[in-house]
């Protein structure tokens, strides 16, 4: 971030809700490329967790075969799309780093910058497929034509831990970018609380349909959404079908941490009274 | 707690939703006494925040006049009711301690034991009326005929800080007792997230109607409720009217912190990755 850049007043943020086919990486990338190309102009676009591979790996060896470095086809595609559209893109991918495998999300900026978040809270069977994220939550400054937007990334099940969004917000994130493959019914409503308690925007990009691996099967819940710092869902996709939605959001709302005239939400925290 | 007592399998927990008249302490205590006497049998009954005084103090000097010690009429009444009904009662009161004034909640047990929580996160105008709570969140063991129930108390606006319920749950609370005077519309839904993310029961006792002090006026939202550890509202009162509801709740559900077969919610926390 150049020192001269000032905070953006607003940003166009959105999600691409997809229906990946398990294991068909080339097909999934081509399909997403078409939809990204057709999207309205954006500064930040979020795609689902593991959008290029599908979700339901049979075991760790299979997942390792699909693992890619940040120089692999998935992140290379994100960089190309970000450059061609002039907006940053966040999406999930299986990140292989030597013998380790993370459920990661890459943020690709139009200038080629790539930053990676490694999912901290692994869900259910992910615990024997992936390694847990080995780095703390971080917030990042993204330069846009309108100024700097400070963002934080968390992936899917991270939502259930209030510490995830709280950490990102305390680090200054104004918008939480949330690639997901949701199977439980609670997240979409709970994200209203996450936004309200932190006074941040959140963009959850979920996938639809099912991964059917014969004896293993999971159905995903769609309903990707954008939630405002006041806890209001400003747009929500259907449960089924691919779609792309972009909304212009007011970032001043996310920088104003006053929940009442006399309650600044972070200043009012009382670590001296907390456990854990 | 005697060492021989084992955890209770279940408990009858409930709320009394009231409509206090501002400043009419004797009248409010008499009215609550009648309703407590008529309540179904309970182990834990929650009454609203500041139920005996009303909420909308004009200023700190006025609130100090209404302040009571734990030997004052409000807590004395709670002790009498707990003894006569054979169940513990939690309710809010303005606690005067020398020159200090806290927005407190007392837990009175049938054997005369009284414990006090002093509200940590003060809401809006409370910031110039009360002193903020000077002690950490605590969980307490309550003996019942069926065994021990571990409870935690938080008051009204504490809900907006995820650290409140998290602290109580990490200290072992199975049931969160939540005396409230809610004016914002979000809490009732957000408590579903609080329960889900901590796998605890929660009983929110709210008041109804308004405090009208002429130039100052506030309307309260009723809708007292009991929420299960799976995030489900099992009972919710109407927005208006006094009522008392008691439900028998399964405490094993709140002691099982597994949100999936491979996700123990507290063991899965990652303080190494968190900020704040």
Short mmCIF file of N, CA and C in Angstrom, two decimals, chain B residues 162-237:
data_model
loop_
_atom_site.label_atom_id
_atom_site.label_comp_id
_atom_site.label_asym_id
_atom_site.label_seq_id
_atom_site.Cartn_x
_atom_site.Cartn_y
_atom_site.Cartn_z
N UNK B 162 -19.33 -11.20 22.07
CA UNK B 162 -19.25 -12.67 22.11
C UNK B 162 -18.39 -13.16 23.26
N UNK B 163 -17.51 -12.30 23.74
CA UNK B 163 -16.63 -12.68 24.85
C UNK B 163 -17.40 -12.98 26.14
N UNK B 164 -18.60 -12.42 26.29
CA UNK B 164 -19.38 -12.63 27.52
C UNK B 164 -19.81 -14.08 27.63
N UNK B 165 -20.60 -14.53 26.67
CA UNK B 165 -21.09 -15.91 26.72
C UNK B 165 -19.93 -16.89 26.58
N UNK B 166 -18.92 -16.53 25.78
CA UNK B 166 -17.75 -17.40 25.63
C UNK B 166 -17.05 -17.59 26.96
N UNK B 167 -16.86 -16.50 27.71
CA UNK B 167 -16.19 -16.60 29.01
C UNK B 167 -16.98 -17.51 29.93
N UNK B 168 -18.29 -17.30 30.00
CA UNK B 168 -19.12 -18.12 30.89
C UNK B 168 -19.05 -19.59 30.48
N UNK B 169 -19.11 -19.86 29.18
CA UNK B 169 -19.09 -21.25 28.70
C UNK B 169 -17.73 -21.89 28.97
N UNK B 170 -16.65 -21.14 28.76
CA UNK B 170 -15.32 -21.69 29.03
C UNK B 170 -15.13 -21.97 30.52
N UNK B 171 -15.83 -21.23 31.36
CA UNK B 171 -15.79 -21.49 32.80
C UNK B 171 -16.71 -22.63 33.19
N UNK B 172 -17.40 -23.19 32.21
CA UNK B 172 -18.19 -24.39 32.47
C UNK B 172 -19.69 -24.20 32.56
N UNK B 173 -20.16 -22.97 32.35
CA UNK B 173 -21.61 -22.74 32.44
C UNK B 173 -22.35 -23.61 31.43
N UNK B 174 -23.38 -24.27 31.90
CA UNK B 174 -24.24 -25.07 31.03
C UNK B 174 -25.49 -24.29 30.63
N UNK B 175 -25.86 -23.36 31.50
CA UNK B 175 -27.04 -22.52 31.25
C UNK B 175 -26.64 -21.07 31.48
N UNK B 176 -26.90 -20.22 30.51
CA UNK B 176 -26.65 -18.79 30.68
C UNK B 176 -27.96 -18.13 31.07
N UNK B 177 -27.92 -17.44 32.21
CA UNK B 177 -29.09 -16.77 32.76
C UNK B 177 -28.94 -15.29 32.42
N UNK B 178 -29.92 -14.72 31.76
CA UNK B 178 -29.72 -13.45 31.05
C UNK B 178 -30.86 -12.47 31.32
N UNK B 179 -30.84 -11.85 32.52
CA UNK B 179 -31.83 -10.80 32.80
C UNK B 179 -31.60 -9.62 31.86
N UNK B 180 -32.67 -9.10 31.26
CA UNK B 180 -32.52 -8.09 30.21
C UNK B 180 -33.61 -7.04 30.27
N UNK B 181 -33.27 -5.89 29.70
CA UNK B 181 -34.25 -4.83 29.38
C UNK B 181 -33.93 -4.41 27.96
N UNK B 182 -34.32 -5.21 27.00
CA UNK B 182 -33.87 -5.03 25.61
C UNK B 182 -34.69 -3.97 24.88
N UNK B 183 -33.96 -3.10 24.17
CA UNK B 183 -34.64 -2.11 23.34
C UNK B 183 -34.27 -2.26 21.86
N UNK B 184 -33.12 -2.85 21.56
CA UNK B 184 -32.73 -3.09 20.17
C UNK B 184 -33.36 -4.40 19.68
N UNK B 185 -33.52 -4.55 18.37
CA UNK B 185 -34.25 -5.71 17.87
C UNK B 185 -33.42 -6.97 17.65
N UNK B 186 -32.09 -6.93 17.91
CA UNK B 186 -31.24 -8.02 17.42
C UNK B 186 -31.03 -9.17 18.38
N UNK B 187 -31.13 -8.92 19.68
CA UNK B 187 -30.64 -9.88 20.66
C UNK B 187 -31.28 -11.25 20.55
N UNK B 188 -32.59 -11.28 20.41
CA UNK B 188 -33.27 -12.58 20.46
C UNK B 188 -32.73 -13.53 19.39
N UNK B 189 -32.49 -13.03 18.18
CA UNK B 189 -31.92 -13.89 17.15
C UNK B 189 -30.46 -14.18 17.42
N UNK B 190 -29.71 -13.17 17.86
CA UNK B 190 -28.28 -13.35 18.11
C UNK B 190 -28.02 -14.39 19.19
N UNK B 191 -28.92 -14.52 20.13
CA UNK B 191 -28.71 -15.51 21.20
C UNK B 191 -28.68 -16.93 20.65
N UNK B 192 -29.29 -17.14 19.50
CA UNK B 192 -29.20 -18.46 18.86
C UNK B 192 -27.74 -18.74 18.50
N UNK B 193 -27.05 -17.73 17.98
CA UNK B 193 -25.63 -17.90 17.67
C UNK B 193 -24.82 -18.09 18.94
N UNK B 194 -25.12 -17.31 19.98
CA UNK B 194 -24.39 -17.46 21.25
C UNK B 194 -24.50 -18.89 21.78
N UNK B 195 -25.70 -19.47 21.68
CA UNK B 195 -25.89 -20.84 22.19
C UNK B 195 -25.16 -21.84 21.32
N UNK B 196 -25.29 -21.69 20.03
CA UNK B 196 -24.67 -22.62 19.09
C UNK B 196 -23.16 -22.60 19.21
N UNK B 197 -22.56 -21.42 19.26
CA UNK B 197 -21.10 -21.32 19.26
C UNK B 197 -20.50 -21.79 20.58
N UNK B 198 -21.32 -21.87 21.63
CA UNK B 198 -20.84 -22.33 22.94
C UNK B 198 -21.49 -23.61 23.42
N UNK B 199 -22.48 -24.09 22.67
CA UNK B 199 -23.21 -25.30 23.07
C UNK B 199 -23.74 -25.18 24.50
N UNK B 200 -24.46 -24.08 24.74
CA UNK B 200 -25.08 -23.86 26.05
C UNK B 200 -26.57 -23.56 25.89
N UNK B 201 -27.31 -23.75 26.96
CA UNK B 201 -28.67 -23.24 27.04
C UNK B 201 -28.62 -21.76 27.43
N UNK B 202 -29.62 -21.00 27.02
CA UNK B 202 -29.71 -19.60 27.47
C UNK B 202 -31.16 -19.25 27.76
N UNK B 203 -31.35 -18.56 28.88
CA UNK B 203 -32.68 -18.08 29.26
C UNK B 203 -32.60 -16.56 29.33
N UNK B 204 -33.27 -15.89 28.41
CA UNK B 204 -33.31 -14.43 28.40
C UNK B 204 -34.66 -13.99 28.94
N UNK B 205 -34.64 -13.25 30.05
CA UNK B 205 -35.88 -12.70 30.62
C UNK B 205 -35.92 -11.21 30.33
N UNK B 206 -36.86 -10.81 29.52
CA UNK B 206 -36.95 -9.41 29.12
C UNK B 206 -38.21 -8.78 29.72
N UNK B 207 -38.27 -7.47 29.75
CA UNK B 207 -39.47 -6.78 30.19
C UNK B 207 -40.24 -6.27 28.97
N UNK B 208 -41.42 -5.76 29.22
CA UNK B 208 -42.26 -5.25 28.14
C UNK B 208 -42.56 -3.78 28.38
N UNK B 209 -43.33 -3.23 27.46
CA UNK B 209 -43.91 -1.89 27.60
C UNK B 209 -42.83 -0.80 27.67
N UNK B 210 -43.18 0.35 28.19
CA UNK B 210 -42.22 1.45 28.14
C UNK B 210 -42.00 2.06 29.52
N UNK B 211 -40.84 2.71 29.65
CA UNK B 211 -40.62 3.65 30.73
C UNK B 211 -40.80 5.03 30.11
N UNK B 212 -41.76 5.80 30.63
CA UNK B 212 -42.02 7.13 30.08
C UNK B 212 -41.74 8.14 31.18
N UNK B 213 -40.61 8.85 31.03
CA UNK B 213 -40.24 9.84 32.05
C UNK B 213 -40.43 11.25 31.51
N UNK B 214 -41.40 11.43 30.61
CA UNK B 214 -41.60 12.75 30.02
C UNK B 214 -40.66 12.97 28.87
N UNK B 215 -39.55 13.66 29.12
CA UNK B 215 -38.59 13.94 28.05
C UNK B 215 -37.77 12.69 27.68
N UNK B 216 -37.73 11.70 28.56
CA UNK B 216 -37.02 10.45 28.28
C UNK B 216 -38.06 9.33 28.13
N UNK B 217 -37.85 8.48 27.13
CA UNK B 217 -38.82 7.42 26.91
C UNK B 217 -38.12 6.26 26.21
N UNK B 218 -38.38 5.04 26.66
CA UNK B 218 -37.81 3.85 26.03
C UNK B 218 -38.86 2.76 26.00
N UNK B 219 -38.89 2.03 24.89
CA UNK B 219 -39.83 0.92 24.76
C UNK B 219 -39.04 -0.39 24.76
N UNK B 220 -39.52 -1.38 25.48
CA UNK B 220 -38.83 -2.66 25.61
C UNK B 220 -39.55 -3.73 24.80
N UNK B 221 -38.77 -4.76 24.40
CA UNK B 221 -39.24 -5.61 23.31
C UNK B 221 -39.81 -6.97 23.72
N UNK B 222 -39.90 -7.27 25.01
CA UNK B 222 -40.47 -8.56 25.42
C UNK B 222 -39.78 -9.72 24.73
N UNK B 223 -40.55 -10.69 24.28
CA UNK B 223 -40.01 -11.84 23.54
C UNK B 223 -38.91 -12.56 24.34
N UNK B 224 -39.14 -12.68 25.63
CA UNK B 224 -38.26 -13.51 26.47
C UNK B 224 -38.22 -14.90 25.87
N UNK B 225 -37.11 -15.60 26.09
CA UNK B 225 -36.98 -16.87 25.39
C UNK B 225 -36.02 -17.83 26.07
N UNK B 226 -36.16 -19.10 25.68
CA UNK B 226 -35.21 -20.14 26.06
C UNK B 226 -34.65 -20.71 24.77
N UNK B 227 -33.31 -20.76 24.67
CA UNK B 227 -32.65 -21.24 23.45
C UNK B 227 -31.79 -22.45 23.79
N UNK B 228 -31.83 -23.45 22.93
CA UNK B 228 -31.10 -24.70 23.13
C UNK B 228 -29.68 -24.60 22.58
N UNK B 229 -28.79 -25.48 23.05
CA UNK B 229 -27.39 -25.49 22.59
C UNK B 229 -27.23 -25.69 21.08
N UNK B 230 -28.26 -26.21 20.43
CA UNK B 230 -28.19 -26.35 18.97
C UNK B 230 -28.66 -25.09 18.25
N UNK B 231 -28.91 -24.02 19.02
CA UNK B 231 -29.29 -22.75 18.40
C UNK B 231 -30.77 -22.62 18.11
N UNK B 232 -31.57 -23.49 18.70
CA UNK B 232 -33.01 -23.49 18.42
C UNK B 232 -33.77 -22.80 19.56
N UNK B 233 -34.67 -21.89 19.22
CA UNK B 233 -35.54 -21.25 20.21
C UNK B 233 -36.62 -22.26 20.60
N UNK B 234 -36.61 -22.70 21.86
CA UNK B 234 -37.62 -23.71 22.21
C UNK B 234 -38.88 -23.08 22.77
N UNK B 235 -38.77 -21.86 23.28
CA UNK B 235 -39.99 -21.14 23.65
C UNK B 235 -39.69 -19.65 23.59
N UNK B 236 -40.67 -18.89 23.15
CA UNK B 236 -40.49 -17.44 23.09
C UNK B 236 -41.81 -16.78 23.47
N UNK B 237 -41.74 -15.80 24.37
CA UNK B 237 -42.93 -15.08 24.82
C UNK B 237 -43.35 -14.04 23.78
#
